[in-house]
């Protein structure tokens, strides 16, 4: 498990070690082209494929994608149904390609609400790619940051821990992505500027990058723009600017 950035200053590198993304704008991309919203989601899967490869090529070690939030169940039933079929199809079609390219897949969230077939495919995909080390791709599905904190607290209670004994590290080790360092760079496409209940604990010191580009149009060039912006940030983690001189990233936090 990785230590919280409020306890230790993480290593800062020119390429973010962990990138987290909210892939927003699929529906609006389709609407702008007079297509049904689901066409945007289908196109978005192609962007996911390209982005995984782009991140791996640039040396990103962890990529976390917010694919379906715990609030997305509020969408129209036909759209939710299509998203579930798309998720299942992607699991069946993409896992072999991920495995061939050394990508490890992990899926986090409250998975009990998903159809048993989807849960079965998730388990098989995770097992198939478990030994891969080139990049860890985390798919957050039926995930919410508040749910994550709640389930971690419940696990601590189940351990019988006394409140005064619980530390940040104790809570963090029960979070859904305790196996990954905190994100260095958060990217949200589609023009919205909020984190929408995504990785609430983990984003405390993450550099935020928002773009108006819809997810289906987000390319490797756009990723490079986000990384270039990240490289201008002064990542102080509570220190002074004088203390961070010499870091490989010229950083503003």
Short mmCIF file of N, CA and C in Angstrom, two decimals, residues 46-161:
data_model
loop_
_atom_site.label_atom_id
_atom_site.label_comp_id
_atom_site.label_asym_id
_atom_site.label_seq_id
_atom_site.Cartn_x
_atom_site.Cartn_y
_atom_site.Cartn_z
N UNK A 46 -13.50 3.30 -28.35
CA UNK A 46 -12.32 3.38 -29.21
C UNK A 46 -11.28 4.31 -28.60
N UNK A 47 -11.75 5.40 -28.00
CA UNK A 47 -10.83 6.34 -27.36
C UNK A 47 -10.16 5.70 -26.16
N UNK A 48 -10.90 4.90 -25.41
CA UNK A 48 -10.29 4.19 -24.28
C UNK A 48 -9.14 3.33 -24.76
N UNK A 49 -9.38 2.59 -25.82
CA UNK A 49 -8.34 1.71 -26.37
C UNK A 49 -7.09 2.51 -26.74
N UNK A 50 -7.30 3.64 -27.44
CA UNK A 50 -6.17 4.46 -27.86
C UNK A 50 -5.47 5.10 -26.67
N UNK A 51 -6.23 5.49 -25.65
CA UNK A 51 -5.64 6.17 -24.50
C UNK A 51 -4.81 5.21 -23.65
N UNK A 52 -5.27 3.98 -23.51
CA UNK A 52 -4.49 2.99 -22.77
C UNK A 52 -3.13 2.81 -23.42
N UNK A 53 -3.10 2.68 -24.73
CA UNK A 53 -1.85 2.50 -25.44
C UNK A 53 -0.98 3.75 -25.35
N UNK A 54 -1.60 4.94 -25.48
CA UNK A 54 -0.84 6.19 -25.40
C UNK A 54 -0.19 6.36 -24.03
N UNK A 55 -0.93 6.03 -22.98
CA UNK A 55 -0.36 6.15 -21.62
C UNK A 55 0.78 5.16 -21.43
N UNK A 56 0.60 3.94 -21.92
CA UNK A 56 1.66 2.93 -21.78
C UNK A 56 2.91 3.38 -22.53
N UNK A 57 2.74 3.93 -23.71
CA UNK A 57 3.88 4.38 -24.50
C UNK A 57 4.64 5.51 -23.82
N UNK A 58 3.96 6.33 -23.05
CA UNK A 58 4.59 7.48 -22.42
C UNK A 58 5.16 7.15 -21.04
N UNK A 59 4.99 5.93 -20.60
CA UNK A 59 5.56 5.53 -19.33
C UNK A 59 4.67 5.72 -18.13
N UNK A 60 3.39 6.02 -18.35
CA UNK A 60 2.43 6.08 -17.24
C UNK A 60 2.27 4.66 -16.69
N UNK A 61 2.31 4.51 -15.38
CA UNK A 61 2.25 3.18 -14.77
C UNK A 61 0.84 2.78 -14.36
N UNK A 62 0.01 3.76 -14.02
CA UNK A 62 -1.36 3.50 -13.59
C UNK A 62 -2.31 4.45 -14.32
N UNK A 63 -3.37 3.90 -14.87
CA UNK A 63 -4.41 4.69 -15.52
C UNK A 63 -5.74 4.28 -14.93
N UNK A 64 -6.46 5.23 -14.35
CA UNK A 64 -7.74 4.94 -13.72
C UNK A 64 -8.85 5.71 -14.44
N UNK A 65 -9.83 4.99 -14.95
CA UNK A 65 -10.91 5.56 -15.75
C UNK A 65 -12.24 5.45 -15.03
N UNK A 66 -12.95 6.57 -14.94
CA UNK A 66 -14.28 6.59 -14.33
C UNK A 66 -15.29 6.26 -15.42
N UNK A 67 -15.68 5.00 -15.50
CA UNK A 67 -16.53 4.57 -16.60
C UNK A 67 -18.02 4.62 -16.28
N UNK A 68 -18.37 4.37 -15.02
CA UNK A 68 -19.80 4.36 -14.65
C UNK A 68 -19.87 4.69 -13.17
N UNK A 69 -20.45 5.84 -12.85
CA UNK A 69 -20.52 6.26 -11.45
C UNK A 69 -21.75 5.67 -10.77
N UNK A 70 -21.74 5.71 -9.44
CA UNK A 70 -22.90 5.22 -8.69
C UNK A 70 -24.12 6.07 -8.96
N UNK A 71 -23.92 7.30 -9.48
CA UNK A 71 -25.05 8.17 -9.82
C UNK A 71 -25.56 7.95 -11.24
N UNK A 72 -24.81 7.25 -12.07
CA UNK A 72 -25.22 7.06 -13.46
C UNK A 72 -26.43 6.16 -13.62
N UNK A 73 -26.81 5.44 -12.56
CA UNK A 73 -28.04 4.64 -12.62
C UNK A 73 -29.26 5.54 -12.81
N UNK A 74 -29.11 6.85 -12.55
CA UNK A 74 -30.22 7.78 -12.70
C UNK A 74 -30.51 8.11 -14.17
N UNK A 75 -29.64 7.71 -15.05
CA UNK A 75 -29.85 8.00 -16.47
C UNK A 75 -31.03 7.19 -17.02
N UNK A 76 -31.52 7.55 -18.23
CA UNK A 76 -32.63 6.79 -18.81
C UNK A 76 -32.32 5.30 -18.86
N UNK A 77 -33.34 4.48 -18.60
CA UNK A 77 -33.14 3.03 -18.49
C UNK A 77 -32.54 2.43 -19.75
N UNK A 78 -32.94 2.93 -20.92
CA UNK A 78 -32.41 2.34 -22.15
C UNK A 78 -30.92 2.66 -22.32
N UNK A 79 -30.51 3.85 -21.86
CA UNK A 79 -29.09 4.20 -21.95
C UNK A 79 -28.27 3.35 -20.98
N UNK A 80 -28.78 3.17 -19.76
CA UNK A 80 -28.07 2.32 -18.78
C UNK A 80 -27.95 0.90 -19.30
N UNK A 81 -29.04 0.39 -19.89
CA UNK A 81 -29.01 -0.96 -20.44
C UNK A 81 -27.96 -1.08 -21.54
N UNK A 82 -27.87 -0.07 -22.40
CA UNK A 82 -26.87 -0.10 -23.46
C UNK A 82 -25.46 -0.06 -22.87
N UNK A 83 -25.25 0.76 -21.85
CA UNK A 83 -23.93 0.85 -21.23
C UNK A 83 -23.52 -0.49 -20.62
N UNK A 84 -24.47 -1.21 -20.04
CA UNK A 84 -24.16 -2.51 -19.48
C UNK A 84 -23.76 -3.49 -20.57
N UNK A 85 -24.48 -3.47 -21.69
CA UNK A 85 -24.12 -4.35 -22.81
C UNK A 85 -22.76 -3.97 -23.39
N UNK A 86 -22.50 -2.68 -23.44
CA UNK A 86 -21.22 -2.21 -23.96
C UNK A 86 -20.08 -2.63 -23.05
N UNK A 87 -20.31 -2.55 -21.76
CA UNK A 87 -19.30 -2.96 -20.78
C UNK A 87 -19.00 -4.45 -20.93
N UNK A 88 -20.04 -5.25 -21.05
CA UNK A 88 -19.85 -6.69 -21.21
C UNK A 88 -19.11 -7.00 -22.51
N UNK A 89 -19.52 -6.34 -23.58
CA UNK A 89 -18.87 -6.55 -24.87
C UNK A 89 -17.39 -6.18 -24.80
N UNK A 90 -17.08 -5.06 -24.15
CA UNK A 90 -15.69 -4.63 -24.04
C UNK A 90 -14.87 -5.64 -23.24
N UNK A 91 -15.46 -6.18 -22.18
CA UNK A 91 -14.75 -7.18 -21.39
C UNK A 91 -14.43 -8.41 -22.23
N UNK A 92 -15.37 -8.78 -23.08
CA UNK A 92 -15.18 -9.98 -23.89
C UNK A 92 -14.21 -9.77 -25.05
N UNK A 93 -14.19 -8.54 -25.60
CA UNK A 93 -13.39 -8.29 -26.80
C UNK A 93 -11.99 -7.75 -26.51
N UNK A 94 -11.85 -6.99 -25.44
CA UNK A 94 -10.61 -6.24 -25.23
C UNK A 94 -9.60 -6.93 -24.32
N UNK A 95 -10.04 -7.87 -23.50
CA UNK A 95 -9.15 -8.42 -22.48
C UNK A 95 -7.95 -9.13 -23.09
N UNK A 96 -8.15 -9.88 -24.15
CA UNK A 96 -7.02 -10.57 -24.79
C UNK A 96 -5.99 -9.57 -25.31
N UNK A 97 -6.49 -8.45 -25.86
CA UNK A 97 -5.57 -7.41 -26.36
C UNK A 97 -4.80 -6.77 -25.21
N UNK A 98 -5.49 -6.54 -24.10
CA UNK A 98 -4.81 -5.99 -22.94
C UNK A 98 -3.71 -6.94 -22.47
N UNK A 99 -4.05 -8.21 -22.41
CA UNK A 99 -3.09 -9.20 -21.95
C UNK A 99 -1.87 -9.28 -22.88
N UNK A 100 -2.12 -9.26 -24.18
CA UNK A 100 -1.02 -9.32 -25.16
C UNK A 100 -0.08 -8.12 -25.03
N UNK A 101 -0.62 -6.99 -24.58
CA UNK A 101 0.17 -5.77 -24.48
C UNK A 101 0.69 -5.50 -23.06
N UNK A 102 0.58 -6.50 -22.20
CA UNK A 102 1.14 -6.37 -20.87
C UNK A 102 0.37 -5.46 -19.94
N UNK A 103 -0.92 -5.28 -20.20
CA UNK A 103 -1.76 -4.40 -19.38
C UNK A 103 -2.53 -5.22 -18.35
N UNK A 104 -2.47 -4.82 -17.12
CA UNK A 104 -3.25 -5.46 -16.07
C UNK A 104 -4.57 -4.72 -15.88
N UNK A 105 -5.67 -5.43 -15.85
CA UNK A 105 -6.99 -4.83 -15.66
C UNK A 105 -7.48 -5.08 -14.24
N UNK A 106 -7.95 -4.01 -13.62
CA UNK A 106 -8.62 -4.13 -12.32
C UNK A 106 -9.90 -3.31 -12.40
N UNK A 107 -10.94 -3.84 -11.81
CA UNK A 107 -12.24 -3.16 -11.80
C UNK A 107 -12.64 -2.92 -10.35
N UNK A 108 -12.93 -1.65 -10.01
CA UNK A 108 -13.28 -1.30 -8.64
C UNK A 108 -14.64 -0.63 -8.59
N UNK A 109 -15.33 -0.83 -7.47
CA UNK A 109 -16.65 -0.24 -7.28
C UNK A 109 -17.55 -1.24 -6.59
N UNK A 110 -18.78 -0.84 -6.39
CA UNK A 110 -19.78 -1.73 -5.79
C UNK A 110 -20.34 -2.63 -6.88
N UNK A 111 -19.68 -3.75 -7.11
CA UNK A 111 -20.00 -4.60 -8.26
C UNK A 111 -21.23 -5.47 -8.05
N UNK A 112 -21.77 -5.52 -6.85
CA UNK A 112 -22.90 -6.41 -6.58
C UNK A 112 -24.15 -6.05 -7.38
N UNK A 113 -24.25 -4.82 -7.82
CA UNK A 113 -25.44 -4.41 -8.56
C UNK A 113 -25.40 -4.87 -10.01
N UNK A 114 -24.23 -5.31 -10.47
CA UNK A 114 -24.11 -5.75 -11.86
C UNK A 114 -24.65 -7.17 -12.04
N UNK A 115 -25.05 -7.47 -13.26
CA UNK A 115 -25.50 -8.81 -13.62
C UNK A 115 -24.40 -9.83 -13.30
N UNK A 116 -24.78 -11.03 -12.84
CA UNK A 116 -23.76 -12.06 -12.53
C UNK A 116 -22.83 -12.35 -13.69
N UNK A 117 -23.31 -12.26 -14.93
CA UNK A 117 -22.46 -12.52 -16.08
C UNK A 117 -21.35 -11.49 -16.18
N UNK A 118 -21.69 -10.22 -15.93
CA UNK A 118 -20.68 -9.17 -15.95
C UNK A 118 -19.66 -9.40 -14.84
N UNK A 119 -20.14 -9.75 -13.64
CA UNK A 119 -19.21 -10.00 -12.53
C UNK A 119 -18.28 -11.17 -12.84
N UNK A 120 -18.82 -12.18 -13.50
CA UNK A 120 -18.00 -13.33 -13.89
C UNK A 120 -16.92 -12.93 -14.88
N UNK A 121 -17.28 -12.12 -15.87
CA UNK A 121 -16.32 -11.67 -16.87
C UNK A 121 -15.24 -10.78 -16.24
N UNK A 122 -15.66 -9.96 -15.28
CA UNK A 122 -14.69 -9.12 -14.58
C UNK A 122 -13.66 -9.99 -13.86
N UNK A 123 -14.13 -10.98 -13.13
CA UNK A 123 -13.23 -11.85 -12.38
C UNK A 123 -12.26 -12.58 -13.31
N UNK A 124 -12.77 -13.06 -14.43
CA UNK A 124 -11.92 -13.77 -15.38
C UNK A 124 -10.90 -12.83 -16.02
N UNK A 125 -11.32 -11.61 -16.34
CA UNK A 125 -10.40 -10.64 -16.95
C UNK A 125 -9.29 -10.26 -15.99
N UNK A 126 -9.65 -10.04 -14.73
CA UNK A 126 -8.64 -9.69 -13.73
C UNK A 126 -7.64 -10.84 -13.53
N UNK A 127 -8.16 -12.06 -13.50
CA UNK A 127 -7.28 -13.22 -13.33
C UNK A 127 -6.35 -13.40 -14.52
N UNK A 128 -6.88 -13.21 -15.72
CA UNK A 128 -6.10 -13.41 -16.95
C UNK A 128 -4.94 -12.44 -17.05
N UNK A 129 -5.15 -11.22 -16.56
CA UNK A 129 -4.12 -10.17 -16.71
C UNK A 129 -3.33 -9.91 -15.44
N UNK A 130 -3.51 -10.73 -14.43
CA UNK A 130 -2.98 -10.44 -13.09
C UNK A 130 -1.47 -10.31 -13.03
N UNK A 131 -0.75 -10.97 -13.92
CA UNK A 131 0.72 -10.94 -13.86
C UNK A 131 1.33 -9.84 -14.71
N UNK A 132 0.53 -9.08 -15.42
CA UNK A 132 1.05 -8.06 -16.32
C UNK A 132 1.53 -6.83 -15.55
N UNK A 133 2.60 -6.21 -16.04
CA UNK A 133 3.23 -5.14 -15.27
C UNK A 133 3.49 -3.86 -16.08
N UNK A 134 3.18 -3.85 -17.36
CA UNK A 134 3.47 -2.66 -18.16
C UNK A 134 2.64 -1.45 -17.71
N UNK A 135 1.38 -1.67 -17.44
CA UNK A 135 0.46 -0.61 -17.01
C UNK A 135 -0.69 -1.26 -16.26
N UNK A 136 -1.12 -0.65 -15.17
CA UNK A 136 -2.31 -1.10 -14.45
C UNK A 136 -3.47 -0.21 -14.88
N UNK A 137 -4.44 -0.80 -15.57
CA UNK A 137 -5.65 -0.09 -16.00
C UNK A 137 -6.75 -0.40 -15.00
N UNK A 138 -7.20 0.63 -14.30
CA UNK A 138 -8.30 0.47 -13.36
C UNK A 138 -9.56 1.07 -13.94
N UNK A 139 -10.61 0.28 -13.98
CA UNK A 139 -11.92 0.74 -14.43
C UNK A 139 -12.80 0.90 -13.20
N UNK A 140 -13.23 2.13 -12.95
CA UNK A 140 -14.13 2.41 -11.82
C UNK A 140 -15.56 2.29 -12.32
N UNK A 141 -16.26 1.25 -11.87
CA UNK A 141 -17.61 0.95 -12.37
C UNK A 141 -18.57 0.82 -11.18
N UNK A 142 -19.70 1.52 -11.26
CA UNK A 142 -20.59 1.68 -10.11
C UNK A 142 -19.76 2.12 -8.90
N UNK A 143 -18.92 3.10 -9.17
CA UNK A 143 -18.00 3.61 -8.15
C UNK A 143 -18.43 5.02 -7.74
N UNK A 144 -18.22 5.34 -6.49
CA UNK A 144 -18.38 6.69 -5.99
C UNK A 144 -17.39 6.92 -4.87
N UNK A 145 -16.82 8.10 -4.79
CA UNK A 145 -15.84 8.38 -3.75
C UNK A 145 -16.42 8.26 -2.35
N UNK A 146 -17.67 8.66 -2.17
CA UNK A 146 -18.30 8.55 -0.86
C UNK A 146 -18.54 7.08 -0.50
N UNK A 147 -18.97 6.29 -1.50
CA UNK A 147 -19.10 4.85 -1.28
C UNK A 147 -17.76 4.26 -0.85
N UNK A 148 -16.69 4.68 -1.50
CA UNK A 148 -15.36 4.15 -1.22
C UNK A 148 -14.97 4.41 0.23
N UNK A 149 -15.17 5.63 0.69
CA UNK A 149 -14.84 5.97 2.07
C UNK A 149 -15.73 5.20 3.06
N UNK A 150 -17.00 5.05 2.71
CA UNK A 150 -17.92 4.33 3.58
C UNK A 150 -17.55 2.86 3.71
N UNK A 151 -17.24 2.22 2.56
CA UNK A 151 -16.91 0.80 2.65
C UNK A 151 -15.59 0.58 3.38
N UNK A 152 -14.66 1.53 3.26
CA UNK A 152 -13.41 1.43 3.99
C UNK A 152 -13.65 1.55 5.50
N UNK A 153 -14.52 2.48 5.89
CA UNK A 153 -14.84 2.67 7.31
C UNK A 153 -15.52 1.43 7.87
N UNK A 154 -16.40 0.83 7.08
CA UNK A 154 -17.09 -0.38 7.54
C UNK A 154 -16.11 -1.54 7.75
N UNK A 155 -15.11 -1.63 6.89
CA UNK A 155 -14.10 -2.68 7.04
C UNK A 155 -13.29 -2.47 8.32
N UNK A 156 -12.99 -1.21 8.63
CA UNK A 156 -12.28 -0.92 9.88
C UNK A 156 -13.13 -1.29 11.08
N UNK A 157 -14.43 -0.99 11.02
CA UNK A 157 -15.33 -1.35 12.11
C UNK A 157 -15.40 -2.86 12.28
N UNK A 158 -15.41 -3.58 11.14
CA UNK A 158 -15.47 -5.04 11.19
C UNK A 158 -14.22 -5.63 11.83
N UNK A 159 -13.11 -4.91 11.74
CA UNK A 159 -11.87 -5.35 12.37
C UNK A 159 -11.87 -5.09 13.88
N UNK A 160 -12.88 -4.35 14.34
CA UNK A 160 -12.97 -4.04 15.76
C UNK A 160 -12.00 -2.97 16.22
N UNK A 161 -11.58 -2.12 15.30
CA UNK A 161 -10.61 -1.09 15.66
C UNK A 161 -11.25 0.00 16.51
#
